[in-house]
Amino acid sequence: MKVDVEASTVIDKPRGKVAKFAANPANAPRWYSNIESVEWKTSHRVALGSKIAFVARFLGKKIEYTYEIVEYEPLERLVMQAFEGPFPMETTYTWEAVSPKSTRMTLRNRGSPAGFAKFAGPMMSRAIRKATEKDLAALKDLLESSR
């Protein structure tokens, strides 16, 4: 079973502020409810080839995976890919200026679950959609409440 989930929200902050914050993996635990920790495996730079290890909880399971940045256009697009682990997945962030003071952020997760996740069937896509929408709402709240 393949998973392909996309969600977006409009954040009342300029694109540069949204993209800079969201593209920094060190900020992920602040807005992703399932991410417990982040550890850089390469230099602390958002750049092609950078690797970041994540520890998360999803559907009651602890999941450890390493993302590699495979595409990065500052202020436009970030693509990270986990090639191994229980859920080889690609995560894409895009940022689009809706106005000088607001940004549409789109978050897309796609991949092919393995292990326990492979047997979760359609529940997996629903759970990822719900988590993605919740995380984007948290990012919106966090950024809009900051100066």
GROMACS .gro file of N, CA and C in nm:
model
  441
    1MET      N    1   0.083  -0.117   0.000
    1MET     CA    2   0.000   0.000   0.000
    1MET      C    3   0.087   0.124   0.000
    2LYS      N    4   0.058   0.215  -0.087
    2LYS     CA    5   0.130   0.341  -0.091
    2LYS      C    6   0.048   0.448  -0.019
    3VAL      N    7   0.119   0.541   0.041
    3VAL     CA    8   0.057   0.653   0.110
    3VAL      C    9   0.098   0.780   0.038
    4ASP      N   10   0.003   0.870   0.015
    4ASP     CA   11   0.031   1.000  -0.045
    4ASP      C   12  -0.069   1.099   0.014
    5VAL      N   13  -0.022   1.177   0.111
    5VAL     CA   14  -0.108   1.269   0.185
    5VAL      C   15  -0.052   1.410   0.171
    6GLU      N   16  -0.139   1.503   0.135
    6GLU     CA   17  -0.099   1.643   0.121
    6GLU      C   18  -0.199   1.732   0.194
    7ALA      N   19  -0.147   1.829   0.266
    7ALA     CA   20  -0.232   1.926   0.336
    7ALA      C   21  -0.162   2.061   0.332
    8SER      N   22  -0.240   2.167   0.344
    8SER     CA   23  -0.180   2.301   0.345
    8SER      C   24  -0.258   2.392   0.437
    9THR      N   25  -0.194   2.502   0.473
    9THR     CA   26  -0.257   2.606   0.554
    9THR      C   27  -0.197   2.739   0.515
   10VAL      N   28  -0.271   2.845   0.541
   10VAL     CA   29  -0.221   2.980   0.520
   10VAL      C   30  -0.181   3.035   0.656
   11ILE      N   31  -0.056   3.081   0.664
   11ILE     CA   32   0.000   3.134   0.788
   11ILE      C   33   0.019   3.284   0.769
   12ASP      N   34  -0.029   3.362   0.863
   12ASP     CA   35  -0.020   3.507   0.853
   12ASP      C   36   0.117   3.557   0.897
   13LYS      N   37   0.216   3.515   0.821
   13LYS     CA   38   0.355   3.560   0.837
   13LYS      C   39   0.419   3.558   0.698
   14PRO      N   40   0.519   3.642   0.675
   14PRO     CA   41   0.586   3.643   0.544
   14PRO      C   42   0.652   3.508   0.512
   15ARG      N   43   0.662   3.479   0.384
   15ARG     CA   44   0.717   3.351   0.338
   15ARG      C   45   0.856   3.325   0.397
   16GLY      N   46   0.942   3.426   0.402
   16GLY     CA   47   1.077   3.406   0.454
   16GLY      C   48   1.077   3.356   0.597
   17LYS      N   49   0.991   3.411   0.679
   17LYS     CA   50   0.985   3.369   0.820
   17LYS      C   51   0.932   3.226   0.832
   18VAL      N   52   0.826   3.195   0.758
   18VAL     CA   53   0.768   3.059   0.764
   18VAL      C   54   0.868   2.956   0.713
   19ALA      N   55   0.927   2.982   0.597
   19ALA     CA   56   1.020   2.886   0.537
   19ALA      C   57   1.144   2.866   0.624
   20LYS      N   58   1.200   2.973   0.676
   20LYS     CA   59   1.320   2.961   0.759
   20LYS      C   60   1.293   2.876   0.883
   21PHE      N   61   1.179   2.899   0.948
   21PHE     CA   62   1.146   2.823   1.068
   21PHE      C   63   1.115   2.677   1.035
   22ALA      N   64   1.026   2.654   0.939
   22ALA     CA   65   0.982   2.517   0.909
   22ALA      C   66   1.094   2.432   0.848
   23ALA      N   67   1.183   2.492   0.772
   23ALA     CA   68   1.290   2.416   0.707
   23ALA      C   69   1.401   2.375   0.803
   24ASN      N   70   1.404   2.431   0.922
   24ASN     CA   71   1.507   2.397   1.020
   24ASN      C   72   1.461   2.275   1.100
   25PRO      N   73   1.520   2.158   1.076
   25PRO     CA   74   1.477   2.036   1.147
   25PRO      C   75   1.482   2.049   1.299
   26ALA      N   76   1.570   2.132   1.351
   26ALA     CA   77   1.579   2.148   1.496
   26ALA      C   78   1.448   2.202   1.555
   27ASN      N   79   1.367   2.270   1.473
   27ASN     CA   80   1.239   2.323   1.519
   27ASN      C   81   1.126   2.220   1.515
   28ALA      N   82   1.148   2.107   1.450
   28ALA     CA   83   1.041   2.008   1.429
   28ALA      C   84   0.969   1.967   1.558
   29PRO      N   85   1.039   1.939   1.668
   29PRO     CA   86   0.965   1.897   1.789
   29PRO      C   87   0.872   2.006   1.844
   30ARG      N   88   0.891   2.130   1.803
   30ARG     CA   89   0.806   2.239   1.850
   30ARG      C   90   0.670   2.241   1.781
   31TRP      N   91   0.661   2.182   1.661
   31TRP     CA   92   0.532   2.187   1.591
   31TRP      C   93   0.482   2.053   1.541
   32TYR      N   94   0.567   1.952   1.536
   32TYR     CA   95   0.523   1.816   1.503
   32TYR      C   96   0.492   1.744   1.634
   33SER      N   97   0.367   1.710   1.655
   33SER     CA   98   0.330   1.649   1.783
   33SER      C   99   0.392   1.511   1.804
   34ASN      N  100   0.423   1.439   1.697
   34ASN     CA  101   0.476   1.303   1.711
   34ASN      C  102   0.628   1.296   1.719
   35ILE      N  103   0.697   1.403   1.691
   35ILE     CA  104   0.844   1.400   1.692
   35ILE      C  105   0.896   1.430   1.832
   36GLU      N  106   0.973   1.334   1.884
   36GLU     CA  107   1.027   1.348   2.019
   36GLU      C  108   1.165   1.412   2.019
   37SER      N  109   1.249   1.378   1.920
   37SER     CA  110   1.383   1.435   1.917
   37SER      C  111   1.439   1.436   1.775
   38VAL      N  112   1.538   1.523   1.758
   38VAL     CA  113   1.605   1.541   1.629
   38VAL      C  114   1.755   1.547   1.656
   39GLU      N  115   1.832   1.478   1.573
   39GLU     CA  116   1.978   1.481   1.587
   39GLU      C  117   2.041   1.492   1.448
   40TRP      N  118   2.120   1.596   1.431
   40TRP     CA  119   2.192   1.612   1.304
   40TRP      C  120   2.299   1.503   1.292
   41LYS      N  121   2.305   1.437   1.178
   41LYS     CA  122   2.409   1.336   1.153
   41LYS      C  123   2.521   1.394   1.068
   42THR      N  124   2.497   1.511   1.011
   42THR     CA  125   2.598   1.584   0.933
   42THR      C  126   2.605   1.724   0.993
   43SER      N  127   2.672   1.816   0.927
   43SER     CA  128   2.680   1.953   0.979
   43SER      C  129   2.539   2.010   0.992
   44HIS      N  130   2.524   2.104   1.083
   44HIS     CA  131   2.393   2.162   1.113
   44HIS      C  132   2.354   2.265   1.007
   45ARG      N  133   2.345   2.220   0.883
   45ARG     CA  134   2.307   2.307   0.772
   45ARG      C  135   2.198   2.240   0.691
   46VAL      N  136   2.099   2.319   0.654
   46VAL     CA  137   1.995   2.268   0.564
   46VAL      C  138   2.054   2.281   0.424
   47ALA      N  139   2.100   2.167   0.371
   47ALA     CA  140   2.165   2.166   0.240
   47ALA      C  141   2.151   2.026   0.180
   48LEU      N  142   2.168   2.016   0.050
   48LEU     CA  143   2.163   1.886  -0.016
   48LEU      C  144   2.259   1.790   0.051
   49GLY      N  145   2.211   1.670   0.080
   49GLY     CA  146   2.294   1.567   0.141
   49GLY      C  147   2.297   1.568   0.293
   50SER      N  148   2.247   1.674   0.355
   50SER     CA  149   2.243   1.677   0.502
   50SER      C  150   2.154   1.564   0.551
   51LYS      N  151   2.193   1.504   0.665
   51LYS     CA  152   2.117   1.394   0.723
   51LYS      C  153   2.078   1.428   0.866
   52ILE      N  154   1.952   1.395   0.898
   52ILE     CA  155   1.896   1.426   1.028
   52ILE      C  156   1.821   1.303   1.079
   53ALA      N  157   1.855   1.259   1.201
   53ALA     CA  158   1.787   1.145   1.262
   53ALA      C  159   1.671   1.195   1.347
   54PHE      N  160   1.556   1.129   1.334
   54PHE     CA  161   1.435   1.165   1.408
   54PHE      C  162   1.392   1.045   1.492
   55VAL      N  163   1.339   1.075   1.609
   55VAL     CA  164   1.270   0.976   1.691
   55VAL      C  165   1.128   1.028   1.706
   56ALA      N  166   1.032   0.943   1.670
   56ALA     CA  167   0.891   0.983   1.674
   56ALA      C  168   0.806   0.872   1.734
   57ARG      N  169   0.683   0.907   1.767
   57ARG     CA  170   0.582   0.810   1.809
   57ARG      C  171   0.467   0.824   1.712
   58PHE      N  172   0.426   0.710   1.655
   58PHE     CA  173   0.315   0.712   1.560
   58PHE      C  174   0.236   0.584   1.577
   59LEU      N  175   0.106   0.597   1.592
   59LEU     CA  176   0.016   0.484   1.615
   59LEU      C  177   0.065   0.396   1.730
   60GLY      N  178   0.115   0.463   1.835
   60GLY     CA  179   0.158   0.393   1.955
   60GLY      C  180   0.295   0.328   1.947
   61LYS      N  181   0.364   0.344   1.835
   61LYS     CA  182   0.496   0.281   1.818
   61LYS      C  183   0.605   0.386   1.814
   62LYS      N  184   0.720   0.353   1.869
   62LYS     CA  185   0.838   0.438   1.859
   62LYS      C  186   0.902   0.409   1.723
   63ILE      N  187   0.929   0.515   1.649
   63ILE     CA  188   0.987   0.501   1.516
   63ILE      C  189   1.115   0.584   1.510
   64GLU      N  190   1.223   0.524   1.462
   64GLU     CA  191   1.348   0.596   1.442
   64GLU      C  192   1.382   0.590   1.294
   65TYR      N  193   1.414   0.704   1.237
   65TYR     CA  194   1.447   0.710   1.095
   65TYR      C  195   1.540   0.828   1.070
   66THR      N  196   1.610   0.821   0.958
   66THR     CA  197   1.701   0.929   0.919
   66THR      C  198   1.657   0.983   0.785
   67TYR      N  199   1.635   1.112   0.782
   67TYR     CA  200   1.602   1.181   0.658
   67TYR      C  201   1.729   1.237   0.595
   68GLU      N  202   1.732   1.236   0.464
   68GLU     CA  203   1.837   1.304   0.388
   68GLU      C  204   1.770   1.412   0.305
   69ILE      N  205   1.829   1.530   0.305
   69ILE     CA  206   1.775   1.638   0.222
   69ILE      C  207   1.816   1.610   0.078
   70VAL      N  208   1.717   1.589  -0.008
   70VAL     CA  209   1.743   1.552  -0.147
   70VAL      C  210   1.711   1.666  -0.244
   71GLU      N  211   1.644   1.769  -0.195
   71GLU     CA  212   1.613   1.885  -0.278
   71GLU      C  213   1.592   2.003  -0.185
   72TYR      N  214   1.651   2.118  -0.219
   72TYR     CA  215   1.630   2.236  -0.138
   72TYR      C  216   1.644   2.361  -0.222
   73GLU      N  217   1.536   2.436  -0.227
   73GLU     CA  218   1.532   2.568  -0.289
   73GLU      C  219   1.485   2.662  -0.180
   74PRO      N  220   1.576   2.738  -0.117
   74PRO     CA  221   1.536   2.824  -0.006
   74PRO      C  222   1.414   2.909  -0.041
   75LEU      N  223   1.323   2.919   0.055
   75LEU     CA  224   1.198   2.994   0.046
   75LEU      C  225   1.096   2.935  -0.051
   76GLU      N  226   1.131   2.823  -0.118
   76GLU     CA  227   1.041   2.763  -0.217
   76GLU      C  228   1.001   2.620  -0.180
   77ARG      N  229   1.103   2.535  -0.157
   77ARG     CA  230   1.076   2.392  -0.149
   77ARG      C  231   1.188   2.319  -0.074
   78LEU      N  232   1.147   2.221   0.008
   78LEU     CA  233   1.241   2.133   0.078
   78LEU      C  234   1.187   1.992   0.065
   79VAL      N  235   1.273   1.899   0.021
   79VAL     CA  236   1.234   1.759   0.010
   79VAL      C  237   1.334   1.676   0.091
   80MET      N  238   1.280   1.596   0.184
   80MET     CA  239   1.362   1.506   0.265
   80MET      C  240   1.314   1.365   0.241
   81GLN      N  241   1.408   1.271   0.240
   81GLN     CA  242   1.370   1.134   0.212
   81GLN      C  243   1.435   1.040   0.313
   82ALA      N  244   1.353   0.949   0.365
   82ALA     CA  245   1.401   0.841   0.451
   82ALA      C  246   1.403   0.716   0.365
   83PHE      N  247   1.520   0.661   0.343
   83PHE     CA  248   1.535   0.548   0.252
   83PHE      C  249   1.518   0.414   0.322
   84GLU      N  250   1.532   0.412   0.454
   84GLU     CA  251   1.523   0.288   0.529
   84GLU      C  252   1.429   0.305   0.647
   85GLY      N  253   1.413   0.201   0.724
   85GLY     CA  254   1.329   0.208   0.843
   85GLY      C  255   1.191   0.151   0.817
   86PRO      N  256   1.103   0.167   0.917
   86PRO     CA  257   0.970   0.106   0.907
   86PRO      C  258   0.879   0.173   0.805
   87PHE      N  259   0.917   0.292   0.761
   87PHE     CA  260   0.830   0.364   0.670
   87PHE      C  261   0.915   0.451   0.577
   88PRO      N  262   0.978   0.390   0.475
   88PRO     CA  263   1.054   0.471   0.380
   88PRO      C  264   0.960   0.576   0.321
   89MET      N  265   0.994   0.702   0.340
   89MET     CA  266   0.901   0.808   0.307
   89MET      C  267   0.974   0.931   0.254
   90GLU      N  268   0.899   1.009   0.179
   90GLU     CA  269   0.947   1.138   0.130
   90GLU      C  270   0.854   1.244   0.186
   91THR      N  271   0.912   1.349   0.244
   91THR     CA  272   0.836   1.461   0.296
   91THR      C  273   0.876   1.586   0.220
   92THR      N  274   0.775   1.658   0.170
   92THR     CA  275   0.799   1.778   0.092
   92THR      C  276   0.729   1.896   0.156
   93TYR      N  277   0.804   2.005   0.174
   93TYR     CA  278   0.747   2.132   0.218
   93TYR      C  279   0.755   2.227   0.099
   94THR      N  280   0.648   2.301   0.076
   94THR     CA  281   0.653   2.411  -0.021
   94THR      C  282   0.593   2.534   0.045
   95TRP      N  283   0.646   2.650   0.004
   95TRP     CA  284   0.599   2.778   0.057
   95TRP      C  285   0.565   2.869  -0.059
   96GLU      N  286   0.446   2.927  -0.052
   96GLU     CA  287   0.397   3.017  -0.157
   96GLU      C  288   0.346   3.145  -0.091
   97ALA      N  289   0.396   3.259  -0.137
   97ALA     CA  290   0.348   3.387  -0.084
   97ALA      C  291   0.206   3.410  -0.133
   98VAL      N  292   0.114   3.425  -0.039
   98VAL     CA  293  -0.024   3.458  -0.072
   98VAL      C  294  -0.037   3.610  -0.080
   99SER      N  295   0.039   3.679   0.005
   99SER     CA  296   0.051   3.824   0.006
   99SER      C  297   0.187   3.852   0.069
  100PRO      N  298   0.228   3.978   0.076
  100PRO     CA  299   0.357   4.005   0.141
  100PRO      C  300   0.362   3.962   0.288
  101LYS      N  301   0.244   3.947   0.349
  101LYS     CA  302   0.239   3.914   0.492
  101LYS      C  303   0.180   3.777   0.522
  102SER      N  304   0.154   3.695   0.420
  102SER     CA  305   0.098   3.562   0.448
  102SER      C  306   0.152   3.459   0.348
  103THR      N  307   0.157   3.336   0.395
  103THR     CA  308   0.221   3.226   0.322
  103THR      C  309   0.135   3.102   0.326
  104ARG      N  310   0.122   3.037   0.211
  104ARG     CA  311   0.060   2.905   0.209
  104ARG      C  312   0.173   2.803   0.220
  105MET      N  313   0.168   2.722   0.326
  105MET     CA  314   0.263   2.612   0.341
  105MET      C  315   0.190   2.484   0.311
  106THR      N  316   0.251   2.404   0.223
  106THR     CA  317   0.196   2.273   0.190
  106THR      C  318   0.294   2.168   0.238
  107LEU      N  319   0.241   2.065   0.299
  107LEU     CA  320   0.320   1.954   0.352
  107LEU      C  321   0.268   1.826   0.289
  108ARG      N  322   0.357   1.753   0.222
  108ARG     CA  323   0.319   1.628   0.156
  108ARG      C  324   0.406   1.514   0.208
  109ASN      N  325   0.342   1.404   0.246
  109ASN     CA  326   0.411   1.282   0.288
  109ASN      C  327   0.369   1.170   0.196
  110ARG      N  328   0.467   1.102   0.140
  110ARG     CA  329   0.434   0.987   0.057
  110ARG      C  330   0.541   0.881   0.074
  111GLY      N  331   0.496   0.756   0.061
  111GLY     CA  332   0.588   0.646   0.077
  111GLY      C  333   0.516   0.514   0.081
  112SER      N  334   0.593   0.411   0.111
  112SER     CA  335   0.541   0.274   0.117
  112SER      C  336   0.574   0.216   0.253
  113PRO      N  337   0.476   0.201   0.340
  113PRO     CA  338   0.502   0.148   0.473
  113PRO      C  339   0.557   0.006   0.468
  114ALA      N  340   0.640  -0.023   0.566
  114ALA     CA  341   0.694  -0.159   0.583
  114ALA      C  342   0.667  -0.201   0.728
  115GLY      N  343   0.699  -0.320   0.763
  115GLY     CA  344   0.682  -0.367   0.900
  115GLY      C  345   0.539  -0.356   0.947
  116PHE      N  346   0.521  -0.312   1.074
  116PHE     CA  347   0.386  -0.303   1.131
  116PHE      C  348   0.296  -0.212   1.049
  117ALA      N  349   0.351  -0.106   0.993
  117ALA     CA  350   0.270  -0.008   0.920
  117ALA      C  351   0.212  -0.065   0.791
  118LYS      N  352   0.277  -0.165   0.736
  118LYS     CA  353   0.232  -0.224   0.610
  118LYS      C  354   0.093  -0.288   0.626
  119PHE      N  355   0.063  -0.334   0.745
  119PHE     CA  356  -0.062  -0.404   0.768
  119PHE      C  357  -0.173  -0.313   0.819
  120ALA      N  358  -0.143  -0.184   0.834
  120ALA     CA  359  -0.243  -0.092   0.887
  120ALA      C  360  -0.345  -0.049   0.781
  121GLY      N  361  -0.315  -0.075   0.655
  121GLY     CA  362  -0.410  -0.047   0.548
  121GLY      C  363  -0.451   0.098   0.540
  122PRO      N  364  -0.577   0.122   0.504
  122PRO     CA  365  -0.627   0.258   0.486
  122PRO      C  366  -0.617   0.344   0.612
  123MET      N  367  -0.612   0.280   0.728
  123MET     CA  368  -0.597   0.354   0.853
  123MET      C  369  -0.470   0.439   0.851
  124MET      N  370  -0.365   0.391   0.786
  124MET     CA  371  -0.238   0.462   0.782
  124MET      C  372  -0.254   0.599   0.715
  125SER      N  373  -0.319   0.604   0.599
  125SER     CA  374  -0.338   0.732   0.530
  125SER      C  375  -0.422   0.828   0.614
  126ARG      N  376  -0.527   0.778   0.675
  126ARG     CA  377  -0.612   0.864   0.759
  126ARG      C  378  -0.533   0.919   0.877
  127ALA      N  379  -0.454   0.834   0.940
  127ALA     CA  380  -0.375   0.877   1.055
  127ALA      C  381  -0.271   0.981   1.015
  128ILE      N  382  -0.207   0.961   0.901
  128ILE     CA  383  -0.108   1.058   0.854
  128ILE      C  384  -0.175   1.190   0.819
  129ARG      N  385  -0.291   1.185   0.753
  129ARG     CA  386  -0.363   1.309   0.719
  129ARG      C  387  -0.399   1.386   0.846
  130LYS      N  388  -0.454   1.315   0.944
  130LYS     CA  389  -0.494   1.380   1.070
  130LYS      C  390  -0.373   1.443   1.139
  131ALA      N  391  -0.262   1.369   1.146
  131ALA     CA  392  -0.141   1.421   1.209
  131ALA      C  393  -0.085   1.541   1.132
  132THR      N  394  -0.086   1.533   0.999
  132THR     CA  395  -0.034   1.642   0.917
  132THR      C  396  -0.115   1.769   0.937
  133GLU      N  397  -0.246   1.757   0.935
  133GLU     CA  398  -0.332   1.873   0.955
  133GLU      C  399  -0.312   1.932   1.095
  134LYS      N  400  -0.298   1.847   1.195
  134LYS     CA  401  -0.275   1.892   1.332
  134LYS      C  402  -0.140   1.965   1.343
  135ASP      N  403  -0.037   1.909   1.278
  135ASP     CA  404   0.096   1.971   1.284
  135ASP      C  405   0.097   2.106   1.213
  136LEU      N  406   0.032   2.117   1.099
  136LEU     CA  407   0.026   2.246   1.030
  136LEU      C  408  -0.050   2.349   1.113
  137ALA      N  409  -0.155   2.307   1.181
  137ALA     CA  410  -0.229   2.398   1.269
  137ALA      C  411  -0.140   2.445   1.384
  138ALA      N  412  -0.059   2.354   1.438
  138ALA     CA  413   0.033   2.391   1.546
  138ALA      C  414   0.139   2.488   1.495
  139LEU      N  415   0.192   2.465   1.375
  139LEU     CA  416   0.291   2.556   1.316
  139LEU      C  417   0.229   2.695   1.297
  140LYS      N  418   0.109   2.699   1.244
  140LYS     CA  419   0.038   2.825   1.224
  140LYS      C  420   0.022   2.900   1.356
  141ASP      N  421  -0.027   2.831   1.458
  141ASP     CA  422  -0.046   2.893   1.590
  141ASP      C  423   0.086   2.944   1.646
  142LEU      N  424   0.190   2.862   1.637
  142LEU     CA  425   0.321   2.898   1.690
  142LEU      C  426   0.376   3.023   1.622
  143LEU      N  427   0.374   3.024   1.489
  143LEU     CA  428   0.432   3.137   1.416
  143LEU      C  429   0.347   3.264   1.428
  144GLU      N  430   0.216   3.248   1.425
  144GLU     CA  431   0.130   3.366   1.434
  144GLU      C  432   0.130   3.428   1.573
  145SER      N  433   0.162   3.350   1.675
  145SER     CA  434   0.167   3.404   1.811
  145SER      C  435   0.303   3.465   1.843
  146SER      N  436   0.403   3.441   1.757
  146SER     CA  437   0.537   3.498   1.780
  146SER      C  438   0.551   3.630   1.706
  147ARG      N  439   0.643   3.709   1.751
  147ARG     CA  440   0.665   3.838   1.686
  147ARG      C  441   0.766   3.828   1.579
   0.00000   0.00000   0.00000
